[in-house]
Structures are given as C-alpha cells and as structure tokens.
Amino acid sequence: LLLIDANSLIHRSFHALPPFTAPDGRPTGALYGLASILLKLWREEKPNYAAALFDRPEPTFRKEKYEEYKAQRPPAPDTLISQIIASRELFGKFGVKTLEKAGFEADDLIATLAEKFGGEEDLRVEILTGDADTLQLVRGEKVVVRALGRGVSESTLYDEEKIKERYSLKPEQLIDYKALAGDPSDNIKG
C-alpha cells in the first residue's frame, strides 16, 4: 500500500523544477515533477494499492490549539494551488485514490491508514513524502517511509534500522525528540 503525501510531493516539485506551462498558459511544472515521480515508482515497483492524501485549506485542529502553528509560512502562490487542484486528475490517471478531510492534514490521514493497515499480514505500507515527520510512523519493515531527497529523483527508504543509523533513535522516540527540540518548519517551540 503506497500512501502519498500529495501536498509535500507537489510542493517539492513546484520548487525543484522550472515553471513549465501548457500551451494554453496553465502552469505545469509541479505536475510534471509529480508525474515523473509516479512514473519512476510505477516502473520500479508497481504498488498493489495507492492513495494520495491531501491537506485542506481550512484550519486544522492544530491551528485551533496553537495559533502560531505554521504562522511563518507565506501563503501558497496561485500557480501552485492550481496545480494541487489539477493533480487529483493526474493521480486518477495512475489509478491512485485521493483522500482528504477538513480539519486534518495529509499527515493525519497517512498516520491513520498506516495504523489501520500496518498490521495486515501480507501487506507492507510505504509512505512517500518529503516530510520527515512521518518517520515516527515506521514499524519494522511493515510500515516504511520513502523520503524524497534532493530534487524529485532521489529518495531514501527508511525502516527502523535506517532511522537508528541516521538519528540514533527508535521511530517512536522521534516525537519526543521533536517535543524537546521544537520544529522550526512548523513554528513549534521546543
């Protein structure tokens, strides 16, 4: 089961590639990057099941609890928003189901599905993202994270051993580390 952090991949593609446009002038650089990632995955390891999880524009429960959550982030440009919207059709062409829920981030939905399906006997859950927050979800080799590296073509597959190698921590300890150290990318103090 491939769980795709859609906003993360589209955002990364948007910033990693030139601002391509379609003949009618619509921006397509992020869509091109997303399609490249999906084509590579489908060539190398066609998943049995796949879902793309999206953030919604409404405030999340985190914002309600902590007003400063992600306050330092500038609003997304219209050229990015239009490609996020158009990406749903692209995911459909790959047979990928899209899911979203108001009040929740894609990370929340990914965590829910990883928990729900991570214990299935003949199923491995692979999370595709550019966001290291999901590393806390890794469980043995049953739930793993494929984290994008530089650009959109390099990635690292994290299982428990790879996390211990990089962070000297177990996946379930990463949340404690973030609580102590803070998370500047989300404007959270330690």
PDB file of C-alpha atoms in Angstrom:
ATOM      1  CA  LEU A   1       0.000   0.000   0.000  1.00  0.00           C
ATOM      2  CA  LEU A   2       1.589   3.239  -1.148  1.00  0.00           C
ATOM      3  CA  LEU A   3       0.461   6.303   0.832  1.00  0.00           C
ATOM      4  CA  ILE A   4       1.422   9.509  -0.963  1.00  0.00           C
ATOM      5  CA  ASP A   5       1.782  12.824   0.849  1.00  0.00           C
ATOM      6  CA  ALA A   6       0.368  14.688  -2.146  1.00  0.00           C
ATOM      7  CA  ASN A   7       0.925  18.278  -0.993  1.00  0.00           C
ATOM      8  CA  SER A   8       4.506  17.502   0.021  1.00  0.00           C
ATOM      9  CA  LEU A   9       5.381  15.995  -3.379  1.00  0.00           C
ATOM     10  CA  ILE A  10       3.645  18.710  -5.382  1.00  0.00           C
ATOM     11  CA  HIS A  11       5.222  21.477  -3.299  1.00  0.00           C
ATOM     12  CA  ARG A  12       8.685  19.923  -3.687  1.00  0.00           C
ATOM     13  CA  SER A  13       8.196  19.549  -7.445  1.00  0.00           C
ATOM     14  CA  PHE A  14       6.972  23.137  -7.704  1.00  0.00           C
ATOM     15  CA  HIS A  15      10.202  24.467  -6.177  1.00  0.00           C
ATOM     16  CA  ALA A  16      12.597  21.946  -7.762  1.00  0.00           C
ATOM     17  CA  LEU A  17      11.598  22.424 -11.402  1.00  0.00           C
ATOM     18  CA  PRO A  18      11.328  25.359 -13.794  1.00  0.00           C
ATOM     19  CA  PRO A  19       7.909  26.999 -14.147  1.00  0.00           C
ATOM     20  CA  PHE A  20       6.742  24.947 -17.141  1.00  0.00           C
ATOM     21  CA  THR A  21       3.469  25.922 -18.804  1.00  0.00           C
ATOM     22  CA  ALA A  22       0.963  24.124 -21.011  1.00  0.00           C
ATOM     23  CA  PRO A  23       0.258  25.522 -24.495  1.00  0.00           C
ATOM     24  CA  ASP A  24      -2.754  27.363 -23.064  1.00  0.00           C
ATOM     25  CA  GLY A  25      -0.548  29.047 -20.429  1.00  0.00           C
ATOM     26  CA  ARG A  26      -1.549  26.962 -17.384  1.00  0.00           C
ATOM     27  CA  PRO A  27       1.375  26.254 -15.014  1.00  0.00           C
ATOM     28  CA  THR A  28       2.505  22.616 -15.147  1.00  0.00           C
ATOM     29  CA  GLY A  29       5.999  22.349 -13.597  1.00  0.00           C
ATOM     30  CA  ALA A  30       4.788  20.749 -10.344  1.00  0.00           C
ATOM     31  CA  LEU A  31       2.538  18.362 -12.292  1.00  0.00           C
ATOM     32  CA  TYR A  32       5.475  17.379 -14.494  1.00  0.00           C
ATOM     33  CA  GLY A  33       7.563  16.636 -11.387  1.00  0.00           C
ATOM     34  CA  LEU A  34       4.748  14.654  -9.800  1.00  0.00           C
ATOM     35  CA  ALA A  35       4.226  12.632 -12.986  1.00  0.00           C
ATOM     36  CA  SER A  36       7.977  11.905 -13.123  1.00  0.00           C
ATOM     37  CA  ILE A  37       7.941  10.580  -9.553  1.00  0.00           C
ATOM     38  CA  LEU A  38       4.889   8.417 -10.199  1.00  0.00           C
ATOM     39  CA  LEU A  39       6.270   7.042 -13.482  1.00  0.00           C
ATOM     40  CA  LYS A  40       9.524   6.075 -11.750  1.00  0.00           C
ATOM     41  CA  LEU A  41       7.638   4.333  -8.943  1.00  0.00           C
ATOM     42  CA  TRP A  42       5.320   2.505 -11.319  1.00  0.00           C
ATOM     43  CA  ARG A  43       8.299   1.320 -13.392  1.00  0.00           C
ATOM     44  CA  GLU A  44      10.364   0.181 -10.415  1.00  0.00           C
ATOM     45  CA  GLU A  45       7.746  -1.189  -8.036  1.00  0.00           C
ATOM     46  CA  LYS A  46       4.109  -1.064  -9.096  1.00  0.00           C
ATOM     47  CA  PRO A  47       2.132  -0.835  -5.867  1.00  0.00           C
ATOM     48  CA  ASN A  48      -0.885  -3.101  -5.380  1.00  0.00           C
ATOM     49  CA  TYR A  49      -2.786  -0.236  -3.754  1.00  0.00           C
ATOM     50  CA  ALA A  50      -2.158   3.510  -3.653  1.00  0.00           C
ATOM     51  CA  ALA A  51      -3.774   6.572  -2.124  1.00  0.00           C
ATOM     52  CA  ALA A  52      -2.807  10.241  -2.342  1.00  0.00           C
ATOM     53  CA  LEU A  53      -3.612  12.204   0.802  1.00  0.00           C
ATOM     54  CA  PHE A  54      -4.199  15.951   0.627  1.00  0.00           C
ATOM     55  CA  ASP A  55      -4.130  18.857   3.054  1.00  0.00           C
ATOM     56  CA  ARG A  56      -7.242  21.013   3.003  1.00  0.00           C
ATOM     57  CA  PRO A  57      -7.293  24.827   3.077  1.00  0.00           C
ATOM     58  CA  GLU A  58      -9.435  25.011   6.239  1.00  0.00           C
ATOM     59  CA  PRO A  59      -7.692  25.447   9.618  1.00  0.00           C
ATOM     60  CA  THR A  60      -6.753  22.180  11.309  1.00  0.00           C
ATOM     61  CA  PHE A  61      -7.201  21.175  14.927  1.00  0.00           C
ATOM     62  CA  ARG A  62      -3.502  22.076  15.422  1.00  0.00           C
ATOM     63  CA  LYS A  63      -4.160  25.684  14.406  1.00  0.00           C
ATOM     64  CA  GLU A  64      -7.088  25.803  16.831  1.00  0.00           C
ATOM     65  CA  LYS A  65      -4.846  24.575  19.687  1.00  0.00           C
ATOM     66  CA  TYR A  66      -1.828  26.705  18.776  1.00  0.00           C
ATOM     67  CA  GLU A  67      -2.485  29.901  16.788  1.00  0.00           C
ATOM     68  CA  GLU A  68       1.202  30.248  15.810  1.00  0.00           C
ATOM     69  CA  TYR A  69       1.280  26.830  14.110  1.00  0.00           C
ATOM     70  CA  LYS A  70       2.899  27.344  10.678  1.00  0.00           C
ATOM     71  CA  ALA A  71       2.364  31.110  11.080  1.00  0.00           C
ATOM     72  CA  GLN A  72       5.716  31.912   9.456  1.00  0.00           C
ATOM     73  CA  ARG A  73       4.790  30.247   6.164  1.00  0.00           C
ATOM     74  CA  PRO A  74       3.771  32.534   3.322  1.00  0.00           C
ATOM     75  CA  PRO A  75       0.529  31.748   1.505  1.00  0.00           C
ATOM     76  CA  ALA A  76       0.858  29.368  -1.442  1.00  0.00           C
ATOM     77  CA  PRO A  77       1.032  31.119  -4.813  1.00  0.00           C
ATOM     78  CA  ASP A  78      -1.945  30.706  -7.147  1.00  0.00           C
ATOM     79  CA  THR A  79       0.281  28.865  -9.652  1.00  0.00           C
ATOM     80  CA  LEU A  80       0.905  26.188  -7.000  1.00  0.00           C
ATOM     81  CA  ILE A  81      -2.712  25.994  -5.826  1.00  0.00           C
ATOM     82  CA  SER A  82      -3.979  25.452  -9.378  1.00  0.00           C
ATOM     83  CA  GLN A  83      -1.562  22.529  -9.792  1.00  0.00           C
ATOM     84  CA  ILE A  84      -2.576  20.981  -6.462  1.00  0.00           C
ATOM     85  CA  ILE A  85      -6.172  21.054  -7.695  1.00  0.00           C
ATOM     86  CA  ALA A  86      -5.212  19.626 -11.120  1.00  0.00           C
ATOM     87  CA  SER A  87      -3.112  16.863  -9.539  1.00  0.00           C
ATOM     88  CA  ARG A  88      -6.230  14.958  -8.486  1.00  0.00           C
ATOM     89  CA  GLU A  89      -6.901  14.189 -12.156  1.00  0.00           C
ATOM     90  CA  LEU A  90      -3.284  13.106 -12.647  1.00  0.00           C
ATOM     91  CA  PHE A  91      -3.485  10.745  -9.664  1.00  0.00           C
ATOM     92  CA  GLY A  92      -6.672   9.316 -11.152  1.00  0.00           C
ATOM     93  CA  LYS A  93      -4.844   8.521 -14.400  1.00  0.00           C
ATOM     94  CA  PHE A  94      -2.421   6.390 -12.339  1.00  0.00           C
ATOM     95  CA  GLY A  95      -5.298   4.639 -10.554  1.00  0.00           C
ATOM     96  CA  VAL A  96      -4.497   6.390  -7.278  1.00  0.00           C
ATOM     97  CA  LYS A  97      -7.421   7.143  -4.953  1.00  0.00           C
ATOM     98  CA  THR A  98      -7.361  10.669  -3.480  1.00  0.00           C
ATOM     99  CA  LEU A  99      -8.467  11.369   0.096  1.00  0.00           C
ATOM    100  CA  GLU A 100      -8.800  14.495   2.220  1.00  0.00           C
ATOM    101  CA  LYS A 101     -10.730  15.614   5.295  1.00  0.00           C
ATOM    102  CA  ALA A 102     -11.434  19.128   6.506  1.00  0.00           C
ATOM    103  CA  GLY A 103      -9.694  19.942   9.787  1.00  0.00           C
ATOM    104  CA  PHE A 104      -6.917  17.406   9.226  1.00  0.00           C
ATOM    105  CA  GLU A 105      -3.602  17.401   7.400  1.00  0.00           C
ATOM    106  CA  ALA A 106      -2.459  14.726   4.991  1.00  0.00           C
ATOM    107  CA  ASP A 107      -0.048  13.543   7.720  1.00  0.00           C
ATOM    108  CA  ASP A 108      -3.019  12.749   9.971  1.00  0.00           C
ATOM    109  CA  LEU A 109      -4.694  10.680   7.272  1.00  0.00           C
ATOM    110  CA  ILE A 110      -1.431   8.923   6.442  1.00  0.00           C
ATOM    111  CA  ALA A 111      -0.920   8.032  10.122  1.00  0.00           C
ATOM    112  CA  THR A 112      -4.487   6.715  10.369  1.00  0.00           C
ATOM    113  CA  LEU A 113      -4.108   4.491   7.296  1.00  0.00           C
ATOM    114  CA  ALA A 114      -0.621   3.311   8.337  1.00  0.00           C
ATOM    115  CA  GLU A 115      -2.038   2.298  11.720  1.00  0.00           C
ATOM    116  CA  LYS A 116      -5.078   0.627  10.161  1.00  0.00           C
ATOM    117  CA  PHE A 117      -3.215  -1.361   7.504  1.00  0.00           C
ATOM    118  CA  GLY A 118       0.282  -1.685   9.016  1.00  0.00           C
ATOM    119  CA  GLY A 119      -0.657  -4.900  10.787  1.00  0.00           C
ATOM    120  CA  GLU A 120      -2.102  -6.678   7.759  1.00  0.00           C
ATOM    121  CA  GLU A 121      -0.250  -9.960   7.237  1.00  0.00           C
ATOM    122  CA  ASP A 122       0.572  -9.786   3.524  1.00  0.00           C
ATOM    123  CA  LEU A 123       0.775  -6.019   3.161  1.00  0.00           C
ATOM    124  CA  ARG A 124       3.613  -3.542   3.501  1.00  0.00           C
ATOM    125  CA  VAL A 125       2.779   0.144   3.885  1.00  0.00           C
ATOM    126  CA  GLU A 126       5.152   2.565   2.164  1.00  0.00           C
ATOM    127  CA  ILE A 127       4.743   6.278   2.798  1.00  0.00           C
ATOM    128  CA  LEU A 128       6.068   8.566   0.059  1.00  0.00           C
ATOM    129  CA  THR A 129       6.829  12.060   1.326  1.00  0.00           C
ATOM    130  CA  GLY A 130       9.285  14.904   1.555  1.00  0.00           C
ATOM    131  CA  ASP A 131       8.349  15.448   5.225  1.00  0.00           C
ATOM    132  CA  ALA A 132      10.460  13.813   7.946  1.00  0.00           C
ATOM    133  CA  ASP A 133       7.574  13.996  10.452  1.00  0.00           C
ATOM    134  CA  THR A 134       6.232  10.694   9.118  1.00  0.00           C
ATOM    135  CA  LEU A 135       9.375   8.815  10.209  1.00  0.00           C
ATOM    136  CA  GLN A 136       7.733   8.360  13.617  1.00  0.00           C
ATOM    137  CA  LEU A 137       5.241   6.001  11.904  1.00  0.00           C
ATOM    138  CA  VAL A 138       7.866   3.429  10.833  1.00  0.00           C
ATOM    139  CA  ARG A 139       7.273  -0.035  12.307  1.00  0.00           C
ATOM    140  CA  GLY A 140       9.862  -2.682  11.458  1.00  0.00           C
ATOM    141  CA  GLU A 141       9.653  -3.397   7.757  1.00  0.00           C
ATOM    142  CA  LYS A 142       5.817  -3.377   7.752  1.00  0.00           C
ATOM    143  CA  VAL A 143       5.497   0.439   7.684  1.00  0.00           C
ATOM    144  CA  VAL A 144       8.364   2.245   5.933  1.00  0.00           C
ATOM    145  CA  VAL A 145       8.929   5.771   4.638  1.00  0.00           C
ATOM    146  CA  ARG A 146      10.380   6.672   1.254  1.00  0.00           C
ATOM    147  CA  ALA A 147      11.667  10.210   1.845  1.00  0.00           C
ATOM    148  CA  LEU A 148      12.495  12.331  -1.164  1.00  0.00           C
ATOM    149  CA  GLY A 149      15.987  13.787  -1.155  1.00  0.00           C
ATOM    150  CA  ARG A 150      17.385  16.479  -3.402  1.00  0.00           C
ATOM    151  CA  GLY A 151      15.076  17.484  -6.196  1.00  0.00           C
ATOM    152  CA  VAL A 152      12.457  14.934  -7.115  1.00  0.00           C
ATOM    153  CA  SER A 153      14.532  11.999  -8.347  1.00  0.00           C
ATOM    154  CA  GLU A 154      16.466  10.855  -5.251  1.00  0.00           C
ATOM    155  CA  SER A 155      14.907   9.094  -2.285  1.00  0.00           C
ATOM    156  CA  THR A 156      15.868   7.140   0.812  1.00  0.00           C
ATOM    157  CA  LEU A 157      13.864   4.211   2.164  1.00  0.00           C
ATOM    158  CA  TYR A 158      13.608   4.333   5.965  1.00  0.00           C
ATOM    159  CA  ASP A 159      12.904   1.256   8.015  1.00  0.00           C
ATOM    160  CA  GLU A 160      13.683   1.033  11.743  1.00  0.00           C
ATOM    161  CA  GLU A 161      17.363   0.237  11.111  1.00  0.00           C
ATOM    162  CA  LYS A 162      17.844   3.213   8.788  1.00  0.00           C
ATOM    163  CA  ILE A 163      16.251   5.542  11.357  1.00  0.00           C
ATOM    164  CA  LYS A 164      18.523   4.198  14.128  1.00  0.00           C
ATOM    165  CA  GLU A 165      21.507   4.646  11.785  1.00  0.00           C
ATOM    166  CA  ARG A 166      20.635   8.270  10.993  1.00  0.00           C
ATOM    167  CA  TYR A 167      19.137   9.554  14.263  1.00  0.00           C
ATOM    168  CA  SER A 168      20.351   7.039  16.899  1.00  0.00           C
ATOM    169  CA  LEU A 169      16.700   6.809  17.969  1.00  0.00           C
ATOM    170  CA  LYS A 170      13.784   4.427  17.538  1.00  0.00           C
ATOM    171  CA  PRO A 171      10.920   5.735  15.361  1.00  0.00           C
ATOM    172  CA  GLU A 172       8.609   6.120  18.355  1.00  0.00           C
ATOM    173  CA  GLN A 173      11.254   8.295  20.089  1.00  0.00           C
ATOM    174  CA  LEU A 174      11.288  10.861  17.280  1.00  0.00           C
ATOM    175  CA  ILE A 175       8.135  12.541  18.590  1.00  0.00           C
ATOM    176  CA  ASP A 176       9.814  13.047  21.988  1.00  0.00           C
ATOM    177  CA  TYR A 177      12.874  14.481  20.252  1.00  0.00           C
ATOM    178  CA  LYS A 178      10.693  16.948  18.305  1.00  0.00           C
ATOM    179  CA  ALA A 179       8.870  17.913  21.514  1.00  0.00           C
ATOM    180  CA  LEU A 180      12.193  18.745  23.176  1.00  0.00           C
ATOM    181  CA  ALA A 181      13.943  20.344  20.205  1.00  0.00           C
ATOM    182  CA  GLY A 182      10.953  22.011  18.574  1.00  0.00           C
ATOM    183  CA  ASP A 183      10.159  22.111  14.892  1.00  0.00           C
ATOM    184  CA  PRO A 184      11.048  25.377  13.141  1.00  0.00           C
ATOM    185  CA  SER A 185       9.406  24.241   9.883  1.00  0.00           C
ATOM    186  CA  ASP A 186       6.028  24.212  11.703  1.00  0.00           C
ATOM    187  CA  ASN A 187       6.876  27.155  14.003  1.00  0.00           C
ATOM    188  CA  ILE A 188       6.756  24.962  17.112  1.00  0.00           C
ATOM    189  CA  LYS A 189       8.994  25.826  20.039  1.00  0.00           C
ATOM    190  CA  GLY A 190      10.716  23.051  21.975  1.00  0.00           C
TER     191      GLY A 190
END
